Short mmCIF file of N, CA and C in Angstrom, two decimals:
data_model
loop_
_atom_site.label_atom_id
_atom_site.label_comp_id
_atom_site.label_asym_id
_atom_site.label_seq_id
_atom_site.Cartn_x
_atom_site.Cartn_y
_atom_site.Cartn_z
N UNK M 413 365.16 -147.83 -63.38
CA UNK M 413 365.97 -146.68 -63.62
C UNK M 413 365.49 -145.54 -62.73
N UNK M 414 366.35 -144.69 -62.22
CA UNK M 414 365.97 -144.11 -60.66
C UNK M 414 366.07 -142.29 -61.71
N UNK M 415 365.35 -141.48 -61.18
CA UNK M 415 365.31 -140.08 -61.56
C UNK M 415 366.01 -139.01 -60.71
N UNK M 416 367.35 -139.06 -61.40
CA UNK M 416 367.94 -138.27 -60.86
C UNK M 416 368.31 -136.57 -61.04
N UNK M 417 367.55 -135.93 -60.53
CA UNK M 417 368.09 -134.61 -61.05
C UNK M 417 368.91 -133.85 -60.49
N UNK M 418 369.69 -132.75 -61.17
CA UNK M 418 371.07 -131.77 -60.76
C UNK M 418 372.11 -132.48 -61.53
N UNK M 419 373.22 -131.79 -61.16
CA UNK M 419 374.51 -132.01 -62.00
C UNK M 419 375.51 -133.15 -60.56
N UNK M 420 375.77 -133.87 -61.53
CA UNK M 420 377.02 -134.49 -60.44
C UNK M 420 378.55 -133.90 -59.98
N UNK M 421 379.23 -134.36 -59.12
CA UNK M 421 380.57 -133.58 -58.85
C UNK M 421 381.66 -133.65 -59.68
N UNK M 422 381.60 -134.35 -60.75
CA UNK M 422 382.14 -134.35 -62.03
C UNK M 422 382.19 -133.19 -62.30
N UNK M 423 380.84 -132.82 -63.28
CA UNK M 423 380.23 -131.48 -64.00
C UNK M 423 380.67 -130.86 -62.85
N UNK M 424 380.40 -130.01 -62.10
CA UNK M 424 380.55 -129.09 -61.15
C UNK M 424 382.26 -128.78 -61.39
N UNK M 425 383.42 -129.54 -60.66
CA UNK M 425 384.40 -129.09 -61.42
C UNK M 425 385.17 -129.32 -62.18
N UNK M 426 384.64 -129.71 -63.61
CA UNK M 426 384.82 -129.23 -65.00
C UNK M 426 384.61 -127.66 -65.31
N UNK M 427 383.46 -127.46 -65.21
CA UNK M 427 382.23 -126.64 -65.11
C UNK M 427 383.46 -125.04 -64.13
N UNK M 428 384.09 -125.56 -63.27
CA UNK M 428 384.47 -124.54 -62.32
C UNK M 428 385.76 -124.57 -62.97
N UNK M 429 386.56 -125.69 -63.33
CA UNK M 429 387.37 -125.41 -64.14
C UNK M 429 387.95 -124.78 -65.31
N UNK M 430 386.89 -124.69 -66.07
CA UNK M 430 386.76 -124.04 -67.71
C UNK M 430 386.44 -122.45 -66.76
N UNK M 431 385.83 -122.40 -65.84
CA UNK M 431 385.58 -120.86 -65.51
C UNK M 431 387.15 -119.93 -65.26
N UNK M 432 387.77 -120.90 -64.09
CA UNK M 432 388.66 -120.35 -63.69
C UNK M 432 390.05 -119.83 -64.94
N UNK M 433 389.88 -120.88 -65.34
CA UNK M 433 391.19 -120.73 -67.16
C UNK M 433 390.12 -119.52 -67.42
N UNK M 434 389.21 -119.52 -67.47
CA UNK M 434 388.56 -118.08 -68.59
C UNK M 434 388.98 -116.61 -67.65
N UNK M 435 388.89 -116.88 -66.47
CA UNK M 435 389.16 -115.69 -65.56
C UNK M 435 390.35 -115.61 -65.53
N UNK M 436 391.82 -116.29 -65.61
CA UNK M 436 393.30 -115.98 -65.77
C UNK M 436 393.20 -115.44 -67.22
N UNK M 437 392.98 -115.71 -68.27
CA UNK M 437 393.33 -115.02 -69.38
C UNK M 437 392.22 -113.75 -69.84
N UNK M 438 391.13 -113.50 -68.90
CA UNK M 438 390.66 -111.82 -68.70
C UNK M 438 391.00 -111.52 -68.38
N UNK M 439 391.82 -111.75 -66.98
CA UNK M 439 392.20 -111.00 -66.16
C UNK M 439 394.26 -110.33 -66.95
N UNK M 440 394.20 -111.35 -67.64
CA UNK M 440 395.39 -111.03 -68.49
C UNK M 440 395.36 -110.01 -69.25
N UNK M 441 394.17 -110.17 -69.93
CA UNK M 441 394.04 -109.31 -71.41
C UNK M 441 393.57 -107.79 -70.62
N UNK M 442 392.97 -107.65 -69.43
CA UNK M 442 392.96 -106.90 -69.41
C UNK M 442 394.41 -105.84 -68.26
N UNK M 443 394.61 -106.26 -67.99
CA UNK M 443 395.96 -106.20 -67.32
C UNK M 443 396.98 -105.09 -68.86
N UNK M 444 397.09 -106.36 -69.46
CA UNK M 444 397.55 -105.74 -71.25
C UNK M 444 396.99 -104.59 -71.58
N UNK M 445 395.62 -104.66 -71.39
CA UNK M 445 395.13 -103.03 -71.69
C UNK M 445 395.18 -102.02 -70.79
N UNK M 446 395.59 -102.20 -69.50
CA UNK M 446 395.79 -100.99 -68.83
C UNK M 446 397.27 -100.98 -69.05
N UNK M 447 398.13 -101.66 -69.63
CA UNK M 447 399.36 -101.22 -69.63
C UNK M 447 399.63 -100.66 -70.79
N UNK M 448 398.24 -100.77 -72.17
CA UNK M 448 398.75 -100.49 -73.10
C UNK M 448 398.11 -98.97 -72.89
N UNK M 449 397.44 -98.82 -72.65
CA UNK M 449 396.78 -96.97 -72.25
C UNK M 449 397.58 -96.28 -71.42
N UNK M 450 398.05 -96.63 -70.70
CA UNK M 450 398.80 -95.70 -69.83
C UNK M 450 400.25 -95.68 -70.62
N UNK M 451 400.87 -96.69 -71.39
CA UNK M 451 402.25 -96.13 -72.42
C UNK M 451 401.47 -94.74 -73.76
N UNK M 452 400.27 -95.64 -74.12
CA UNK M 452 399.56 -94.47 -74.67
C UNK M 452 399.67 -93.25 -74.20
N UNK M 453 399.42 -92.67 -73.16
CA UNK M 453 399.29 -91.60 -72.45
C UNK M 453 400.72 -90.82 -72.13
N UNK M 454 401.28 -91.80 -71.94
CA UNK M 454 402.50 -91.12 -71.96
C UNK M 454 403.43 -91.05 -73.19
N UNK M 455 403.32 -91.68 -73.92
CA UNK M 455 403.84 -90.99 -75.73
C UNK M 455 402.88 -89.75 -76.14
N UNK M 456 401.74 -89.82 -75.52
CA UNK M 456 400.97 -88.16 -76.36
C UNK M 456 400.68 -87.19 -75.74
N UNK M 457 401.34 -87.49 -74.05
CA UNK M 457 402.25 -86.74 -73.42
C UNK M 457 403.33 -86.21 -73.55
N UNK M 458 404.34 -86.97 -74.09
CA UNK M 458 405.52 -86.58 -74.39
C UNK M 458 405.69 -86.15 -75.81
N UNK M 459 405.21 -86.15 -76.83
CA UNK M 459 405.03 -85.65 -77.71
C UNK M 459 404.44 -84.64 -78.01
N UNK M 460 403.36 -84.31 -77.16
CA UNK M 460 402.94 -82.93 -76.88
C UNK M 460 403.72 -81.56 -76.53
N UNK M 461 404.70 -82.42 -75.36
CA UNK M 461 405.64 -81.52 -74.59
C UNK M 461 406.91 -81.18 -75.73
N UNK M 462 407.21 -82.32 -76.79
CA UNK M 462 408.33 -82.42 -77.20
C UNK M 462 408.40 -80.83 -78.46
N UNK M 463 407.01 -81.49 -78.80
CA UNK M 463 406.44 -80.38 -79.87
C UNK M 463 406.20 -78.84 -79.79
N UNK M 464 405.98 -78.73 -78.25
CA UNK M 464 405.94 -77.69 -78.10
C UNK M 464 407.46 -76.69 -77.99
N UNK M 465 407.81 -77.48 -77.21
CA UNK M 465 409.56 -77.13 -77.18
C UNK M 465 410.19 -76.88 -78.21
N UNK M 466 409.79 -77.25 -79.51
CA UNK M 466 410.53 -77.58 -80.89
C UNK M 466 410.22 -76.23 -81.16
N UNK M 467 408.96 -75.95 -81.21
CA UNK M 467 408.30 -74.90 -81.69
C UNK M 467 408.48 -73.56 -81.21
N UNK M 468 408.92 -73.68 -79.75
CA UNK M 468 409.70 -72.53 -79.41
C UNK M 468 410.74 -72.50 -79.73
N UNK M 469 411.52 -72.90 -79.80
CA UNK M 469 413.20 -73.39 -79.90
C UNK M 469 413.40 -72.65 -81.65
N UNK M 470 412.39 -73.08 -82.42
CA UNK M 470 412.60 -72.80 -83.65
C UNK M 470 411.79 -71.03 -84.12
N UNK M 471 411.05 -71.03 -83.24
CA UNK M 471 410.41 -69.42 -83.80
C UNK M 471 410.71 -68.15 -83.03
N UNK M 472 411.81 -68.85 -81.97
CA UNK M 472 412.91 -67.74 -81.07
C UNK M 472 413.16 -66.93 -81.94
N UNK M 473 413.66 -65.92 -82.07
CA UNK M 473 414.70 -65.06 -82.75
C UNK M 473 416.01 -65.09 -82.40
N UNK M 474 416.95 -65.02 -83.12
CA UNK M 474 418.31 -65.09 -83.11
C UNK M 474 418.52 -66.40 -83.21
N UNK M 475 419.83 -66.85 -82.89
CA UNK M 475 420.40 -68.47 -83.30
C UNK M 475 420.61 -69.01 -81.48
N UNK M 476 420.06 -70.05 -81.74
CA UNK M 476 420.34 -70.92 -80.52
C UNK M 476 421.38 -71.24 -79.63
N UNK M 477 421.74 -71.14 -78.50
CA UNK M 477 423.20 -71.35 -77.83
C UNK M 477 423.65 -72.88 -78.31
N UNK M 478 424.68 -73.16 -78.97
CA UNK M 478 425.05 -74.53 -79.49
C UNK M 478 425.39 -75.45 -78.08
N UNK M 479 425.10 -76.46 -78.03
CA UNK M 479 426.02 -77.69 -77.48
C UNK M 479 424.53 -78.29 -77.03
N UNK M 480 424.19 -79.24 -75.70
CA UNK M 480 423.43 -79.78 -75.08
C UNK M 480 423.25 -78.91 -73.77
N UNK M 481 421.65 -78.82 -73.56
CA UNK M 481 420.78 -77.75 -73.13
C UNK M 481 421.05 -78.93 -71.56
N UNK M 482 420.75 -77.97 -70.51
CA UNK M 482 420.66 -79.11 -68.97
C UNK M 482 418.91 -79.58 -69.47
N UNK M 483 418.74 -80.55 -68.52
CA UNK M 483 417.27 -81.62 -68.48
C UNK M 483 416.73 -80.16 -67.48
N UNK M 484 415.40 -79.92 -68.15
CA UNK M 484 414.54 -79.35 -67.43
C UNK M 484 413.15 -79.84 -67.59
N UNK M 485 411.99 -79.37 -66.71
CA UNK M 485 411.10 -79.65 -66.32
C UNK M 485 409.85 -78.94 -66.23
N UNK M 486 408.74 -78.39 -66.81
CA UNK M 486 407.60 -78.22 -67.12
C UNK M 486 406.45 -78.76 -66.10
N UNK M 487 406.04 -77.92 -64.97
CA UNK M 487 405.22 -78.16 -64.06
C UNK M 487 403.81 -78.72 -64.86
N UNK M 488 403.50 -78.76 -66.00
CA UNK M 488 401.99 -79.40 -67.14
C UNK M 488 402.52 -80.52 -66.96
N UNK M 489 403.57 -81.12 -67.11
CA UNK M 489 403.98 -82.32 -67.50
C UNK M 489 404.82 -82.84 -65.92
N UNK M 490 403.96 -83.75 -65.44
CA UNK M 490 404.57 -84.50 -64.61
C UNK M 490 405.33 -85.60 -64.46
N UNK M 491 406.66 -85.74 -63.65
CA UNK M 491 406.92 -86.79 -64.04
C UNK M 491 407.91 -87.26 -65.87
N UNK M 492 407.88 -85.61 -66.13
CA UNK M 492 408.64 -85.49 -67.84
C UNK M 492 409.62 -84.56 -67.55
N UNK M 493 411.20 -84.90 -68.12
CA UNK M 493 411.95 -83.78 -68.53
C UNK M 493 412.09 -83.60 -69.72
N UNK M 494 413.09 -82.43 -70.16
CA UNK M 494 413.31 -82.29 -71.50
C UNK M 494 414.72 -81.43 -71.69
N UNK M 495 415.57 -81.53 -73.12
CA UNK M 495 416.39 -81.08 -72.89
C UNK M 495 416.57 -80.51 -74.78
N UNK M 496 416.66 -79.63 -74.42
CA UNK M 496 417.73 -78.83 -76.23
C UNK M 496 418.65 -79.41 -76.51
N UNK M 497 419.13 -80.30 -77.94
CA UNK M 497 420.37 -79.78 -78.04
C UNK M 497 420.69 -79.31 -79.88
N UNK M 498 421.58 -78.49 -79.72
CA UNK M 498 421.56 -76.90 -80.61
C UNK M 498 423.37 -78.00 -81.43
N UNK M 499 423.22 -78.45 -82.84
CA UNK M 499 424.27 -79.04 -83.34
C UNK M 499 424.78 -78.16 -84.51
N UNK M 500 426.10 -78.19 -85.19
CA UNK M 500 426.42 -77.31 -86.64
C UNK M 500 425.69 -79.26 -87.47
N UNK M 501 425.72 -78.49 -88.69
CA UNK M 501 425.42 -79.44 -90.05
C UNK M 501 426.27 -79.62 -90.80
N UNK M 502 426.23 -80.38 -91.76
CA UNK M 502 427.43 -80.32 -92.65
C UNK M 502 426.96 -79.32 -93.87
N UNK M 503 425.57 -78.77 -93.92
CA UNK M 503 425.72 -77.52 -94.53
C UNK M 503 425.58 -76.54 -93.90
N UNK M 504 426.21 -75.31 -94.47
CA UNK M 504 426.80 -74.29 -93.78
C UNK M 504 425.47 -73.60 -93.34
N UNK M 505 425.56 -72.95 -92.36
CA UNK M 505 424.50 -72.17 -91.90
C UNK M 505 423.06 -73.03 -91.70
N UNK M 506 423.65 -74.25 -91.41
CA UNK M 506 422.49 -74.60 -90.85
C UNK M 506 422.56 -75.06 -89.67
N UNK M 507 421.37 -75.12 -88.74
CA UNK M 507 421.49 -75.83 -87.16
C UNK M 507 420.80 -77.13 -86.98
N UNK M 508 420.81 -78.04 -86.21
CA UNK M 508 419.74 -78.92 -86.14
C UNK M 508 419.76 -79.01 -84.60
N UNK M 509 418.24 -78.88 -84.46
CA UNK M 509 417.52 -78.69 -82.81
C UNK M 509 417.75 -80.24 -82.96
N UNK M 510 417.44 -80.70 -81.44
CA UNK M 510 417.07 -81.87 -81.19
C UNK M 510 416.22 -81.54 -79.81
N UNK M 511 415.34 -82.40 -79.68
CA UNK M 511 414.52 -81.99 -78.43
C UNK M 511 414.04 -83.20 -77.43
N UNK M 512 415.16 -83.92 -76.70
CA UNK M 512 414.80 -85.06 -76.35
C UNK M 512 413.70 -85.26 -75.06
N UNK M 513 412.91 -86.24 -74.71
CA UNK M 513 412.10 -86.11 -73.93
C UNK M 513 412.05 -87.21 -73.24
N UNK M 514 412.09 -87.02 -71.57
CA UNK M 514 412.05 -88.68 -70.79
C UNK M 514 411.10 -88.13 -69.94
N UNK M 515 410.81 -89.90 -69.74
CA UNK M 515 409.50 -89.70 -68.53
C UNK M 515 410.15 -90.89 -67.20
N UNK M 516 410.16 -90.82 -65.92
CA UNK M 516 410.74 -91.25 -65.39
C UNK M 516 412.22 -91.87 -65.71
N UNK M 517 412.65 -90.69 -66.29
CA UNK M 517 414.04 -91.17 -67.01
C UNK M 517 414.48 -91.97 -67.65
N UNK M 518 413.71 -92.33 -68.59
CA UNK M 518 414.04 -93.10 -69.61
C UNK M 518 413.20 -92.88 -71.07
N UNK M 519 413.84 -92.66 -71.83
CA UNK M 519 413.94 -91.80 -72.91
C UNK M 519 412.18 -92.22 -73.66
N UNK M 520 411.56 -91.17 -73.76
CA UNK M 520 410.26 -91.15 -74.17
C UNK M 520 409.79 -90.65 -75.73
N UNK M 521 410.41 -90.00 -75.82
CA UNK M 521 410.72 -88.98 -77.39
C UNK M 521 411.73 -88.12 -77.92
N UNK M 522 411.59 -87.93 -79.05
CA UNK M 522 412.50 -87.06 -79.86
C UNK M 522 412.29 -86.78 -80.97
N UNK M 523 412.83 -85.25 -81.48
CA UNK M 523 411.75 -84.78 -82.29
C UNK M 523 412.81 -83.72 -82.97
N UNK M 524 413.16 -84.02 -84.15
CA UNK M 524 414.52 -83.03 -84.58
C UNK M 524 413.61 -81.90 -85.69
N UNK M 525 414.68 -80.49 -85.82
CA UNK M 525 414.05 -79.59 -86.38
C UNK M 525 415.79 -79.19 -86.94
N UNK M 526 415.13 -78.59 -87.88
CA UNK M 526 416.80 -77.81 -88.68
C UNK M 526 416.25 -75.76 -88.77
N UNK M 527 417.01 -75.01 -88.26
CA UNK M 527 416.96 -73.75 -88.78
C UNK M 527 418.27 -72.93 -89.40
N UNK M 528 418.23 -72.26 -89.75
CA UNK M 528 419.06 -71.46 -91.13
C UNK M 528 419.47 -70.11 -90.02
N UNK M 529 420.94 -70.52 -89.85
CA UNK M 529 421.42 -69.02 -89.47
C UNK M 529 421.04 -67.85 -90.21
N UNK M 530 420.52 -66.79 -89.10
CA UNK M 530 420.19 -65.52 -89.84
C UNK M 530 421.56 -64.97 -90.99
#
């Protein structure tokens, strides 16, 4: 019986095989996580922006111009528009904001508020 030591070319790629499957599905999972952080980033982006808008929109004085506001744009927020729109209710004297928000144009948030004609 002869003494052979090292691995044969079998083992070797098995061995390189099981590596490579492990490196397609890291390289997956992490792929998944940079796509899931950067949608992250941009929902608490856009929700930031949306919120803030609401909050002006609602502690203005006087009543809001009614219909749908044009898409505008906020130099903080890149890459985000946003737009008012000022509706009647079916109870009287009331308004409902809407404050929609896109990020490369396609719809990112929305964030409704109601105020009470003076």
């Amino acid at each position: 019986m002869s003494n052979k030591n090292g691995f044969t070319l079998l083992e070797i790629v098995i061995s390189l095989a099981v590596i490579s499957i492990s490196m397609v599905v890291l390289i997956g999972a992490l792929n998944r996580a940079i796509t899931s952080a950067h949608d992250n980033n941009v929902l608490t982006d856009a929700v930031m922006l949306g919120s803030e808008k609401m909050v002006v929109a609602t502690a203005s004085p006087g009543v809001p111009e009614m219909g749908n506001g044009d898409w505008q744009t906020d130099d903080r927020f890149a890459g985000f528009r946003y737009r008012r729109v000022v509706e009647e209710t079916v109870w009287p004297n009331v308004l409902r904001i809407t404050i929609n928000v896109d990020h490369n144009q396609k719809n990112a948030f929305s964030v409704q508020g109601y105020i009470v004609k003076p």
